[in-house]
Amino acid sequence: MPRIAEARAGAEPSSPRQRERRQSILRVAADRAAATGLEQVQMHDVAKSAGVAIGTLYRYFPSKTHLFTALMADQIEGLAARVPERDADTSPEDAVFETLRTATRRLLRRPALATAMIQSSNAARATSVPDLARIDSGFLDLLLRAWGVEQPTEHHITRLRLLILLWYGVLQSRLNERLTPEKAYADLRMGCHLLLAPGPDGG
Amino acid sequence: MPRIAEARAGAEPSSPRQRERRQSILRVAADRAAATGLEQVQMHDVAKSAGVAIGTLYRYFPSKTHLFTALMADQIEGLAARVPERDADTSPEDAVFETLRTATRRLLRRPALATAMIQSSNAARATSVPDLARIDSGFLDLLLRAWGVEQPTEHHITRLRLLILLWYGVLQSRLNERLTPEKAYADLRMGCHLLLAPGPDGG
């Protein structure tokens, strides 16, 4: 990864054709990482398979870190766009848990890709990789919808931030098999209840 | 990193001289990673600076992943060995928070080393890197002491496991500057209270 490129943000696509090119780059990168892991992904190979010039690739994604952080942000925004309606007999905390379980299962279908996205977003610095903020806001949006909160206050946002931090730990523990699936989902469920349930003061 | 070595655990030192050699390897590795980051650390350079043969290094630590996972386990066991007595006017949850804040601050003094240890323990598989379990049990031991729990039940262990998962998220967010120090410690403190405080049923 060229060091100098790391320090700047990627360009934003504006025309439909540019957006399509960006999508095709992300699709190819996802498939490559799922097959080989992050380390083996080569930028020139991604460019070639996506049918774009290497300069175009680097203009959108100055490094692999930018590329896979963007991919994670897109995936989370995709999940946020299709949160199902909550059943009347599901508690808000359980609805959040179900949403997190679905997201986790989807990510774990391609564990090498999930690892690549987590590694990249962990390596990204907030100042030079703006998509990092898109992950955080997309995730918050996803969980606010699942929780059924329309007018979020600092109270909701803080508790969801704690839950997201905990969720990263759970996902990582599944990726390196420190927790069994049963334990991981039981932990996630308990985390939702302890962090989100209304306290004795109703807050 | 030689793939074949990844799949086996390292040897355990038995004599005082072997333990001393192991310690000196770990010290050198920590200094190197703190200065250059994990990627630039070379196993042959670590062996040379620690004054051991490369074969000896690989016998104890079959890969960089093993090396830095062991280092993290040693550091956490070191913290567990010196948990201060709790003041009478500090709540158990606040005592746990203070312990986590101290651990976080100590780790963040050398951020490149902290990143190297986190990356390595994230990359390690529980089946081939036994030190991963030593991190988990050392951390649990540390926090049980801070909490003042002498006869832990499943209740205590589950809640601390959730807190540790949350803590990894907080540490990672500091390492890539997604959270300010103030927000990170406020989150950690709130996490301790929500996850550890006795519920309405006293549990």
mmCIF file of C-alpha atoms in Angstrom:
data_model
loop_
_atom_site.group_PDB
_atom_site.id
_atom_site.type_symbol
_atom_site.label_atom_id
_atom_site.label_comp_id
_atom_site.label_asym_id
_atom_site.label_seq_id
_atom_site.Cartn_x
_atom_site.Cartn_y
_atom_site.Cartn_z
ATOM 1 C CA MET A 1 0.000 0.000 0.000
ATOM 2 C CA PRO A 2 1.489 3.329 -1.013
ATOM 3 C CA ARG A 3 1.946 5.327 2.189
ATOM 4 C CA ILE A 4 1.299 8.662 0.549
ATOM 5 C CA ALA A 5 -2.129 7.592 -0.680
ATOM 6 C CA GLU A 6 -3.192 6.529 2.822
ATOM 7 C CA ALA A 7 -3.380 10.122 3.963
ATOM 8 C CA ARG A 8 -6.108 11.298 1.607
ATOM 9 C CA ALA A 9 -9.770 10.397 1.201
ATOM 10 C CA GLY A 10 -11.022 8.737 -2.001
ATOM 11 C CA ALA A 11 -12.998 10.587 -4.664
ATOM 12 C CA GLU A 12 -16.803 10.396 -4.636
ATOM 13 C CA PRO A 13 -18.475 9.031 -7.790
ATOM 14 C CA SER A 14 -20.990 11.467 -9.262
ATOM 15 C CA SER A 15 -22.415 10.104 -12.537
ATOM 16 C CA PRO A 16 -24.402 6.826 -12.774
ATOM 17 C CA ARG A 17 -21.526 5.364 -14.776
ATOM 18 C CA GLN A 18 -19.056 6.289 -12.041
ATOM 19 C CA ARG A 19 -21.293 4.778 -9.364
ATOM 20 C CA GLU A 20 -21.542 1.605 -11.408
ATOM 21 C CA ARG A 21 -17.755 1.419 -11.709
ATOM 22 C CA ARG A 22 -17.375 1.923 -7.970
ATOM 23 C CA GLN A 23 -19.887 -0.882 -7.334
ATOM 24 C CA SER A 24 -18.106 -3.218 -9.682
ATOM 25 C CA ILE A 25 -14.772 -2.538 -7.928
ATOM 26 C CA LEU A 26 -16.353 -3.297 -4.547
ATOM 27 C CA ARG A 27 -17.961 -6.510 -5.825
ATOM 28 C CA VAL A 28 -14.672 -7.812 -7.199
ATOM 29 C CA ALA A 29 -12.787 -6.848 -4.026
ATOM 30 C CA ALA A 30 -15.364 -8.678 -1.875
ATOM 31 C CA ASP A 31 -15.069 -11.856 -3.942
ATOM 32 C CA ARG A 32 -11.268 -11.760 -3.911
ATOM 33 C CA ALA A 33 -11.040 -11.220 -0.145
ATOM 34 C CA ALA A 34 -13.639 -13.936 0.509
ATOM 35 C CA ALA A 35 -11.532 -16.352 -1.524
ATOM 36 C CA THR A 36 -8.005 -15.479 -0.395
ATOM 37 C CA GLY A 37 -8.052 -13.154 2.640
ATOM 38 C CA LEU A 38 -7.026 -9.521 2.749
ATOM 39 C CA GLU A 39 -3.273 -9.987 2.486
ATOM 40 C CA GLN A 40 -3.462 -11.755 -0.880
ATOM 41 C CA VAL A 41 -5.756 -9.171 -2.500
ATOM 42 C CA GLN A 42 -3.818 -7.201 -5.112
ATOM 43 C CA MET A 43 -5.033 -3.759 -6.176
ATOM 44 C CA HIS A 44 -3.959 -4.263 -9.811
ATOM 45 C CA ASP A 45 -5.843 -7.561 -9.936
ATOM 46 C CA VAL A 46 -9.000 -5.899 -8.557
ATOM 47 C CA ALA A 47 -8.709 -3.118 -11.164
ATOM 48 C CA LYS A 48 -8.228 -5.596 -13.998
ATOM 49 C CA SER A 49 -11.144 -7.839 -12.997
ATOM 50 C CA ALA A 50 -13.430 -4.842 -12.481
ATOM 51 C CA GLY A 51 -12.452 -3.525 -15.926
ATOM 52 C CA VAL A 52 -11.105 -0.190 -14.679
ATOM 53 C CA ALA A 53 -7.707 1.466 -14.975
ATOM 54 C CA ILE A 54 -5.494 1.210 -11.898
ATOM 55 C CA GLY A 55 -5.538 5.020 -11.639
ATOM 56 C CA THR A 56 -9.337 4.949 -11.424
ATOM 57 C CA LEU A 57 -9.217 2.379 -8.652
ATOM 58 C CA TYR A 58 -6.733 4.444 -6.629
ATOM 59 C CA ARG A 59 -8.765 7.608 -7.224
ATOM 60 C CA TYR A 60 -11.801 6.042 -5.521
ATOM 61 C CA PHE A 61 -9.874 3.931 -3.010
ATOM 62 C CA PRO A 62 -6.373 5.185 -2.186
ATOM 63 C CA SER A 63 -5.524 1.925 -0.358
ATOM 64 C CA LYS A 64 -6.873 -1.519 0.522
ATOM 65 C CA THR A 65 -7.815 -0.025 3.890
ATOM 66 C CA HIS A 66 -10.057 2.529 2.129
ATOM 67 C CA LEU A 67 -11.491 -0.164 -0.158
ATOM 68 C CA PHE A 68 -12.569 -2.598 2.552
ATOM 69 C CA THR A 69 -13.713 0.109 4.953
ATOM 70 C CA ALA A 70 -16.000 1.394 2.168
ATOM 71 C CA LEU A 71 -17.258 -2.128 1.565
ATOM 72 C CA MET A 72 -18.166 -2.534 5.229
ATOM 73 C CA ALA A 73 -19.934 0.842 5.252
ATOM 74 C CA ASP A 74 -21.937 -0.150 2.135
ATOM 75 C CA GLN A 75 -22.915 -3.499 3.653
ATOM 76 C CA ILE A 76 -24.132 -1.903 6.879
ATOM 77 C CA GLU A 77 -26.098 0.749 5.002
ATOM 78 C CA GLY A 78 -27.606 -2.089 2.943
ATOM 79 C CA LEU A 79 -28.774 -3.805 6.135
ATOM 80 C CA ALA A 80 -30.177 -0.541 7.513
ATOM 81 C CA ALA A 81 -32.263 -0.093 4.354
ATOM 82 C CA ARG A 82 -34.194 -3.309 4.979
ATOM 83 C CA VAL A 83 -34.925 -3.711 8.681
ATOM 84 C CA PRO A 84 -38.122 -5.748 9.018
ATOM 85 C CA GLU A 85 -41.143 -4.440 10.940
ATOM 86 C CA ARG A 86 -41.105 -5.505 14.565
ATOM 87 C CA ASP A 87 -43.715 -8.070 15.667
ATOM 88 C CA ALA A 88 -46.040 -6.844 18.400
ATOM 89 C CA ASP A 89 -44.862 -9.672 20.684
ATOM 90 C CA THR A 90 -41.117 -9.000 20.296
ATOM 91 C CA SER A 91 -39.589 -6.649 22.881
ATOM 92 C CA PRO A 92 -37.525 -3.735 21.530
ATOM 93 C CA GLU A 93 -34.363 -5.282 23.018
ATOM 94 C CA ASP A 94 -35.087 -8.595 21.328
ATOM 95 C CA ALA A 95 -35.724 -6.819 18.021
ATOM 96 C CA VAL A 96 -32.261 -5.229 18.277
ATOM 97 C CA PHE A 97 -30.788 -8.613 19.151
ATOM 98 C CA GLU A 98 -32.441 -10.247 16.119
ATOM 99 C CA THR A 99 -31.066 -7.520 13.862
ATOM 100 C CA LEU A 100 -27.550 -7.997 15.229
ATOM 101 C CA ARG A 101 -27.826 -11.764 14.910
ATOM 102 C CA THR A 102 -28.904 -11.448 11.289
ATOM 103 C CA ALA A 103 -26.027 -9.053 10.551
ATOM 104 C CA THR A 104 -23.542 -11.357 12.280
ATOM 105 C CA ARG A 105 -24.752 -14.451 10.432
ATOM 106 C CA ARG A 106 -24.607 -12.644 7.115
ATOM 107 C CA LEU A 107 -21.047 -11.481 7.781
ATOM 108 C CA LEU A 108 -19.948 -14.932 8.955
ATOM 109 C CA ARG A 109 -21.083 -16.558 5.707
ATOM 110 C CA ARG A 110 -17.841 -15.246 4.200
ATOM 111 C CA PRO A 111 -15.483 -15.209 7.210
ATOM 112 C CA ALA A 112 -12.357 -14.226 5.251
ATOM 113 C CA LEU A 113 -14.208 -11.211 3.849
ATOM 114 C CA ALA A 114 -15.557 -10.302 7.302
ATOM 115 C CA THR A 115 -12.014 -10.486 8.689
ATOM 116 C CA ALA A 116 -10.752 -8.289 5.837
ATOM 117 C CA MET A 117 -13.391 -5.641 6.534
ATOM 118 C CA ILE A 118 -12.814 -5.686 10.303
ATOM 119 C CA GLN A 119 -9.018 -5.556 9.876
ATOM 120 C CA SER A 120 -9.327 -2.660 7.456
ATOM 121 C CA SER A 121 -11.724 -0.622 9.554
ATOM 122 C CA ASN A 122 -9.510 -1.262 12.589
ATOM 123 C CA ALA A 123 -6.452 -0.069 10.647
ATOM 124 C CA ALA A 124 -8.231 3.007 9.238
ATOM 125 C CA ARG A 125 -7.735 6.374 10.907
ATOM 126 C CA ALA A 126 -10.897 8.461 11.242
ATOM 127 C CA THR A 127 -9.120 11.524 9.845
ATOM 128 C CA SER A 128 -8.055 10.001 6.529
ATOM 129 C CA VAL A 129 -10.790 7.403 5.907
ATOM 130 C CA PRO A 130 -14.185 9.173 5.992
ATOM 131 C CA ASP A 131 -16.021 5.878 5.364
ATOM 132 C CA LEU A 132 -15.177 4.935 8.948
ATOM 133 C CA ALA A 133 -17.748 7.494 10.121
ATOM 134 C CA ARG A 134 -20.213 6.027 7.596
ATOM 135 C CA ILE A 135 -19.851 2.625 9.302
ATOM 136 C CA ASP A 136 -20.591 4.153 12.694
ATOM 137 C CA SER A 137 -23.576 6.205 11.536
ATOM 138 C CA GLY A 138 -24.962 3.366 9.394
ATOM 139 C CA PHE A 139 -24.766 0.982 12.298
ATOM 140 C CA LEU A 140 -26.471 3.460 14.616
ATOM 141 C CA ASP A 141 -29.221 4.037 12.052
ATOM 142 C CA LEU A 142 -29.722 0.271 11.639
ATOM 143 C CA LEU A 143 -30.102 -0.298 15.367
ATOM 144 C CA LEU A 144 -32.294 2.754 16.014
ATOM 145 C CA ARG A 145 -34.727 1.423 13.390
ATOM 146 C CA ALA A 146 -34.667 -2.047 14.915
ATOM 147 C CA TRP A 147 -35.168 -0.580 18.389
ATOM 148 C CA GLY A 148 -38.097 1.471 17.063
ATOM 149 C CA VAL A 149 -36.675 4.798 18.268
ATOM 150 C CA GLU A 150 -37.723 7.667 16.025
ATOM 151 C CA GLN A 151 -36.477 10.606 18.061
ATOM 152 C CA PRO A 152 -33.163 9.438 19.477
ATOM 153 C CA THR A 153 -31.710 11.235 22.486
ATOM 154 C CA GLU A 154 -28.163 11.061 23.861
ATOM 155 C CA HIS A 155 -29.426 8.233 26.086
ATOM 156 C CA HIS A 156 -30.263 6.014 23.096
ATOM 157 C CA ILE A 157 -27.139 6.885 21.170
ATOM 158 C CA THR A 158 -24.785 6.165 24.068
ATOM 159 C CA ARG A 159 -26.372 2.807 24.803
ATOM 160 C CA LEU A 160 -26.282 1.742 21.180
ATOM 161 C CA ARG A 161 -22.643 2.827 20.915
ATOM 162 C CA LEU A 162 -21.847 0.546 23.872
ATOM 163 C CA LEU A 163 -23.745 -2.283 22.236
ATOM 164 C CA ILE A 164 -21.904 -1.810 18.943
ATOM 165 C CA LEU A 165 -18.569 -1.914 20.782
ATOM 166 C CA LEU A 166 -19.666 -5.149 22.445
ATOM 167 C CA TRP A 167 -20.860 -6.548 19.106
ATOM 168 C CA TYR A 168 -17.422 -6.027 17.545
ATOM 169 C CA GLY A 169 -15.997 -8.137 20.355
ATOM 170 C CA VAL A 170 -18.576 -10.870 19.752
ATOM 171 C CA LEU A 171 -17.962 -10.901 15.994
ATOM 172 C CA GLN A 172 -14.194 -11.067 16.509
ATOM 173 C CA SER A 173 -14.608 -13.928 18.991
ATOM 174 C CA ARG A 174 -16.574 -15.895 16.397
ATOM 175 C CA LEU A 175 -14.026 -15.131 13.689
ATOM 176 C CA ASN A 176 -11.217 -16.663 15.731
ATOM 177 C CA GLU A 177 -13.412 -19.236 17.411
ATOM 178 C CA ARG A 178 -12.891 -18.059 20.976
ATOM 179 C CA LEU A 179 -16.639 -18.380 21.541
ATOM 180 C CA THR A 180 -19.014 -21.079 20.281
ATOM 181 C CA PRO A 181 -21.989 -19.787 18.216
ATOM 182 C CA GLU A 182 -24.351 -20.613 21.115
ATOM 183 C CA LYS A 183 -22.285 -18.656 23.625
ATOM 184 C CA ALA A 184 -21.731 -15.775 21.221
ATOM 185 C CA TYR A 185 -25.445 -15.309 20.537
ATOM 186 C CA ALA A 186 -26.355 -15.801 24.209
ATOM 187 C CA ASP A 187 -23.808 -13.084 25.095
ATOM 188 C CA LEU A 188 -25.155 -10.771 22.424
ATOM 189 C CA ARG A 189 -28.695 -11.249 23.648
ATOM 190 C CA MET A 190 -27.751 -10.624 27.260
ATOM 191 C CA GLY A 191 -25.768 -7.550 26.175
ATOM 192 C CA CYS A 192 -28.866 -6.160 24.405
ATOM 193 C CA HIS A 193 -30.961 -6.660 27.532
ATOM 194 C CA LEU A 194 -28.466 -5.252 30.029
ATOM 195 C CA LEU A 195 -27.468 -2.272 27.900
ATOM 196 C CA LEU A 196 -30.834 -1.326 26.411
ATOM 197 C CA ALA A 197 -33.513 -2.331 28.893
ATOM 198 C CA PRO A 198 -35.145 0.580 30.712
ATOM 199 C CA GLY A 199 -33.655 1.046 34.182
ATOM 200 C CA PRO A 200 -35.605 1.478 37.436
ATOM 201 C CA ASP A 201 -35.937 5.210 36.603
ATOM 202 C CA GLY A 202 -37.640 4.276 33.322
ATOM 203 C CA GLY A 203 -34.598 5.520 31.347
ATOM 204 C CA MET B 1 5.326 -16.443 8.561
ATOM 205 C CA PRO B 2 5.798 -20.134 7.781
ATOM 206 C CA ARG B 3 2.326 -21.629 7.432
ATOM 207 C CA ILE B 4 3.309 -25.011 8.768
ATOM 208 C CA ALA B 5 4.516 -23.540 12.051
ATOM 209 C CA GLU B 6 1.200 -21.722 12.583
ATOM 210 C CA ALA B 7 -0.594 -24.963 13.294
ATOM 211 C CA ARG B 8 1.366 -25.984 16.397
ATOM 212 C CA ALA B 9 1.727 -24.519 19.865
ATOM 213 C CA GLY B 10 5.085 -23.202 21.068
ATOM 214 C CA ALA B 11 7.291 -25.096 23.555
ATOM 215 C CA GLU B 12 7.074 -24.249 27.253
ATOM 216 C CA PRO B 13 10.316 -23.140 28.915
ATOM 217 C CA SER B 14 11.193 -25.301 31.923
ATOM 218 C CA SER B 15 14.589 -24.252 33.368
ATOM 219 C CA PRO B 16 15.252 -20.760 34.808
ATOM 220 C CA ARG B 17 17.668 -20.169 31.933
ATOM 221 C CA GLN B 18 14.957 -21.060 29.399
ATOM 222 C CA ARG B 19 12.473 -18.761 31.124
ATOM 223 C CA GLU B 20 15.013 -15.960 31.028
ATOM 224 C CA ARG B 21 15.573 -16.511 27.302
ATOM 225 C CA ARG B 22 11.816 -16.454 26.699
ATOM 226 C CA GLN B 23 11.531 -13.198 28.639
ATOM 227 C CA SER B 24 14.338 -11.611 26.706
ATOM 228 C CA ILE B 25 12.695 -12.576 23.390
ATOM 229 C CA LEU B 26 9.417 -11.015 24.529
ATOM 230 C CA ARG B 27 11.145 -7.813 25.683
ATOM 231 C CA VAL B 28 12.910 -7.363 22.358
ATOM 232 C CA ALA B 29 9.730 -8.117 20.396
ATOM 233 C CA ALA B 30 7.793 -5.534 22.440
ATOM 234 C CA ASP B 31 10.404 -2.841 21.811
ATOM 235 C CA ARG B 32 10.564 -3.599 18.096
ATOM 236 C CA ALA B 33 6.778 -3.543 17.637
ATOM 237 C CA ALA B 34 6.469 -0.338 19.682
ATOM 238 C CA ALA B 35 9.009 1.305 17.380
ATOM 239 C CA THR B 36 7.945 0.008 13.962
ATOM 240 C CA GLY B 37 4.543 -1.726 14.146
ATOM 241 C CA LEU B 38 3.865 -5.433 13.717
ATOM 242 C CA GLU B 39 4.408 -5.688 9.981
ATOM 243 C CA GLN B 40 8.014 -4.482 10.165
ATOM 244 C CA VAL B 41 9.021 -6.845 12.985
ATOM 245 C CA GLN B 42 11.368 -9.527 11.617
ATOM 246 C CA MET B 43 11.714 -12.827 13.490
ATOM 247 C CA HIS B 44 15.451 -13.109 12.641
ATOM 248 C CA ASP B 45 16.051 -9.599 13.970
ATOM 249 C CA VAL B 46 14.222 -10.446 17.224
ATOM 250 C CA ALA B 47 16.327 -13.624 17.624
ATOM 251 C CA LYS B 48 19.569 -11.762 16.969
ATOM 252 C CA SER B 49 18.805 -8.905 19.391
ATOM 253 C CA ALA B 50 17.646 -11.326 22.077
ATOM 254 C CA GLY B 51 20.846 -13.339 21.633
ATOM 255 C CA VAL B 52 19.123 -16.615 20.758
ATOM 256 C CA ALA B 53 19.318 -18.862 17.711
ATOM 257 C CA ILE B 54 16.459 -18.491 15.223
ATOM 258 C CA GLY B 55 15.539 -22.152 15.873
ATOM 259 C CA THR B 56 15.131 -21.373 19.575
ATOM 260 C CA LEU B 57 12.845 -18.445 18.800
ATOM 261 C CA TYR B 58 10.640 -20.558 16.529
ATOM 262 C CA ARG B 59 10.560 -23.373 19.104
ATOM 263 C CA TYR B 60 8.987 -21.036 21.670
ATOM 264 C CA PHE B 61 6.989 -18.920 19.219
ATOM 265 C CA PRO B 62 6.162 -20.618 15.909
ATOM 266 C CA SER B 63 4.983 -17.300 14.392
ATOM 267 C CA LYS B 64 4.652 -13.582 15.083
ATOM 268 C CA THR B 65 1.023 -14.313 15.963
ATOM 269 C CA HIS B 66 2.167 -16.682 18.735
ATOM 270 C CA LEU B 67 4.815 -14.192 19.897
ATOM 271 C CA PHE B 68 2.529 -11.195 20.329
ATOM 272 C CA THR B 69 -0.385 -13.230 21.690
ATOM 273 C CA ALA B 70 2.008 -14.541 24.385
ATOM 274 C CA LEU B 71 3.143 -10.999 25.103
ATOM 275 C CA MET B 72 -0.433 -9.833 25.600
ATOM 276 C CA ALA B 73 -1.154 -12.795 27.897
ATOM 277 C CA ASP B 74 1.972 -11.996 29.966
ATOM 278 C CA GLN B 75 1.019 -8.326 30.262
ATOM 279 C CA ILE B 76 -2.512 -9.134 31.426
ATOM 280 C CA GLU B 77 -1.240 -11.677 33.958
ATOM 281 C CA GLY B 78 1.183 -8.991 35.164
ATOM 282 C CA LEU B 79 -1.712 -6.586 35.734
ATOM 283 C CA ALA B 80 -3.727 -9.289 37.536
ATOM 284 C CA ALA B 81 -0.821 -9.883 39.925
ATOM 285 C CA ARG B 82 -0.986 -6.324 41.226
ATOM 286 C CA VAL B 83 -4.586 -5.184 41.570
ATOM 287 C CA PRO B 84 -4.733 -2.579 44.353
ATOM 288 C CA GLU B 85 -7.023 -3.006 47.364
ATOM 289 C CA ARG B 86 -10.399 -1.383 46.859
ATOM 290 C CA ASP B 87 -11.166 1.741 48.909
ATOM 291 C CA ALA B 88 -14.203 1.414 51.143
ATOM 292 C CA ASP B 89 -15.884 4.324 49.337
ATOM 293 C CA THR B 90 -15.414 2.953 45.812
ATOM 294 C CA SER B 91 -18.266 0.832 44.463
ATOM 295 C CA PRO B 92 -17.351 -2.586 43.041
ATOM 296 C CA GLU B 93 -18.357 -1.405 39.545
ATOM 297 C CA ASP B 94 -16.145 1.668 39.841
ATOM 298 C CA ALA B 95 -13.247 -0.485 41.047
ATOM 299 C CA VAL B 96 -13.588 -2.598 37.892
ATOM 300 C CA PHE B 97 -13.766 0.566 35.806
ATOM 301 C CA GLU B 98 -10.595 1.949 37.430
ATOM 302 C CA THR B 99 -8.773 -1.308 36.713
ATOM 303 C CA LEU B 100 -9.835 -1.249 33.073
ATOM 304 C CA ARG B 101 -8.876 2.409 32.748
ATOM 305 C CA THR B 102 -5.425 1.692 34.172
ATOM 306 C CA ALA B 103 -4.966 -1.262 31.799
ATOM 307 C CA THR B 104 -6.110 0.828 28.831
ATOM 308 C CA ARG B 105 -3.808 3.724 29.674
ATOM 309 C CA ARG B 106 -0.855 1.409 30.112
ATOM 310 C CA LEU B 107 -1.529 -0.237 26.748
ATOM 311 C CA LEU B 108 -2.014 3.113 25.000
ATOM 312 C CA ARG B 109 1.389 4.361 26.117
ATOM 313 C CA ARG B 110 2.827 2.282 23.278
ATOM 314 C CA PRO B 111 0.008 2.313 20.715
ATOM 315 C CA ALA B 112 1.930 0.488 17.981
ATOM 316 C CA LEU B 113 2.671 -2.334 20.412
ATOM 317 C CA ALA B 114 -0.953 -2.420 21.595
ATOM 318 C CA THR B 115 -2.093 -2.639 17.966
ATOM 319 C CA ALA B 116 0.392 -5.458 17.324
ATOM 320 C CA MET B 117 -0.902 -7.447 20.293
ATOM 321 C CA ILE B 118 -4.557 -6.890 19.402
ATOM 322 C CA GLN B 119 -3.963 -7.745 15.720
ATOM 323 C CA SER B 120 -2.114 -10.905 16.702
ATOM 324 C CA SER B 121 -4.666 -12.122 19.212
ATOM 325 C CA ASN B 122 -7.409 -11.386 16.669
ATOM 326 C CA ALA B 123 -5.540 -13.398 14.036
ATOM 327 C CA ALA B 124 -4.802 -16.305 16.398
ATOM 328 C CA ARG B 125 -7.004 -19.401 16.332
ATOM 329 C CA ALA B 126 -7.876 -20.798 19.748
ATOM 330 C CA THR B 127 -6.957 -24.324 18.636
ATOM 331 C CA SER B 128 -3.354 -23.569 17.601
ATOM 332 C CA VAL B 129 -2.447 -20.678 19.918
ATOM 333 C CA PRO B 130 -3.026 -21.778 23.537
ATOM 334 C CA ASP B 131 -1.931 -18.363 24.865
ATOM 335 C CA LEU B 132 -5.238 -17.003 23.576
ATOM 336 C CA ALA B 133 -6.982 -18.838 26.422
ATOM 337 C CA ARG B 134 -4.392 -17.398 28.829
ATOM 338 C CA ILE B 135 -5.442 -13.875 27.758
ATOM 339 C CA ASP B 136 -9.092 -14.673 28.449
ATOM 340 C CA SER B 137 -8.472 -16.339 31.826
ATOM 341 C CA GLY B 138 -5.948 -13.684 32.909
ATOM 342 C CA PHE B 139 -8.384 -10.929 32.069
ATOM 343 C CA LEU B 140 -11.187 -12.654 33.941
ATOM 344 C CA ASP B 141 -8.923 -13.147 36.959
ATOM 345 C CA LEU B 142 -7.896 -9.474 36.866
ATOM 346 C CA LEU B 143 -11.472 -8.237 36.830
ATOM 347 C CA LEU B 144 -12.770 -10.710 39.434
ATOM 348 C CA ARG B 145 -10.096 -9.400 41.811
ATOM 349 C CA ALA B 146 -10.987 -5.803 41.060
ATOM 350 C CA TRP B 147 -14.677 -6.579 41.513
ATOM 351 C CA GLY B 148 -13.891 -8.262 44.835
ATOM 352 C CA VAL B 149 -15.585 -11.542 43.878
ATOM 353 C CA GLU B 150 -13.962 -14.517 45.573
ATOM 354 C CA GLN B 151 -16.411 -17.255 44.653
ATOM 355 C CA PRO B 152 -17.398 -16.477 41.081
ATOM 356 C CA THR B 153 -20.583 -17.979 39.685
ATOM 357 C CA GLU B 154 -21.722 -18.214 36.060
ATOM 358 C CA HIS B 155 -23.476 -14.884 36.648
ATOM 359 C CA HIS B 156 -20.188 -13.077 37.372
ATOM 360 C CA ILE B 157 -18.269 -14.776 34.605
ATOM 361 C CA THR B 158 -20.860 -14.024 31.914
ATOM 362 C CA ARG B 159 -21.081 -10.370 32.866
ATOM 363 C CA LEU B 160 -17.324 -9.948 32.894
ATOM 364 C CA ARG B 161 -17.060 -11.691 29.530
ATOM 365 C CA LEU B 162 -19.515 -9.134 28.118
ATOM 366 C CA LEU B 163 -17.508 -6.314 29.673
ATOM 367 C CA ILE B 164 -14.250 -7.637 28.215
ATOM 368 C CA LEU B 165 -15.851 -7.823 24.758
ATOM 369 C CA LEU B 166 -16.985 -4.217 25.174
ATOM 370 C CA TRP B 167 -13.526 -3.202 26.397
ATOM 371 C CA TYR B 168 -11.879 -4.573 23.234
ATOM 372 C CA GLY B 169 -14.178 -2.308 21.262
ATOM 373 C CA VAL B 170 -13.256 0.704 23.391
ATOM 374 C CA LEU B 171 -9.517 0.010 23.097
ATOM 375 C CA GLN B 172 -9.799 -0.413 19.333
ATOM 376 C CA SER B 173 -11.743 2.846 19.048
ATOM 377 C CA ARG B 174 -8.958 4.656 20.887
ATOM 378 C CA LEU B 175 -6.295 3.037 18.732
ATOM 379 C CA ASN B 176 -7.867 4.360 15.550
ATOM 380 C CA GLU B 177 -9.203 7.516 17.139
ATOM 381 C CA ARG B 178 -12.885 6.865 16.508
ATOM 382 C CA LEU B 179 -13.583 7.938 20.100
ATOM 383 C CA THR B 180 -11.993 10.765 22.082
ATOM 384 C CA PRO B 181 -10.366 9.701 25.391
ATOM 385 C CA GLU B 182 -13.191 11.397 27.335
ATOM 386 C CA LYS B 183 -15.900 9.554 25.418
ATOM 387 C CA ALA B 184 -14.012 6.257 25.553
ATOM 388 C CA TYR B 185 -13.637 6.352 29.340
ATOM 389 C CA ALA B 186 -17.202 7.591 29.834
ATOM 390 C CA ASP B 187 -18.413 4.654 27.704
ATOM 391 C CA LEU B 188 -16.262 2.211 29.635
ATOM 392 C CA ARG B 189 -17.582 3.490 32.942
ATOM 393 C CA MET B 190 -21.193 3.306 31.795
ATOM 394 C CA GLY B 191 -20.551 -0.201 30.447
ATOM 395 C CA CYS B 192 -19.247 -1.294 33.877
ATOM 396 C CA HIS B 193 -22.347 0.088 35.579
ATOM 397 C CA LEU B 194 -24.912 -1.312 33.141
ATOM 398 C CA LEU B 195 -23.287 -4.731 32.825
ATOM 399 C CA LEU B 196 -22.180 -5.303 36.432
ATOM 400 C CA ALA B 197 -24.612 -3.455 38.683
ATOM 401 C CA PRO B 198 -27.000 -5.717 40.586
ATOM 402 C CA GLY B 199 -30.409 -5.871 38.902
ATOM 403 C CA PRO B 200 -33.807 -5.441 40.564
ATOM 404 C CA ASP B 201 -33.659 -9.149 41.541
ATOM 405 C CA GLY B 202 -30.390 -8.486 43.369
ATOM 406 C CA GLY B 203 -28.465 -10.511 40.755
#
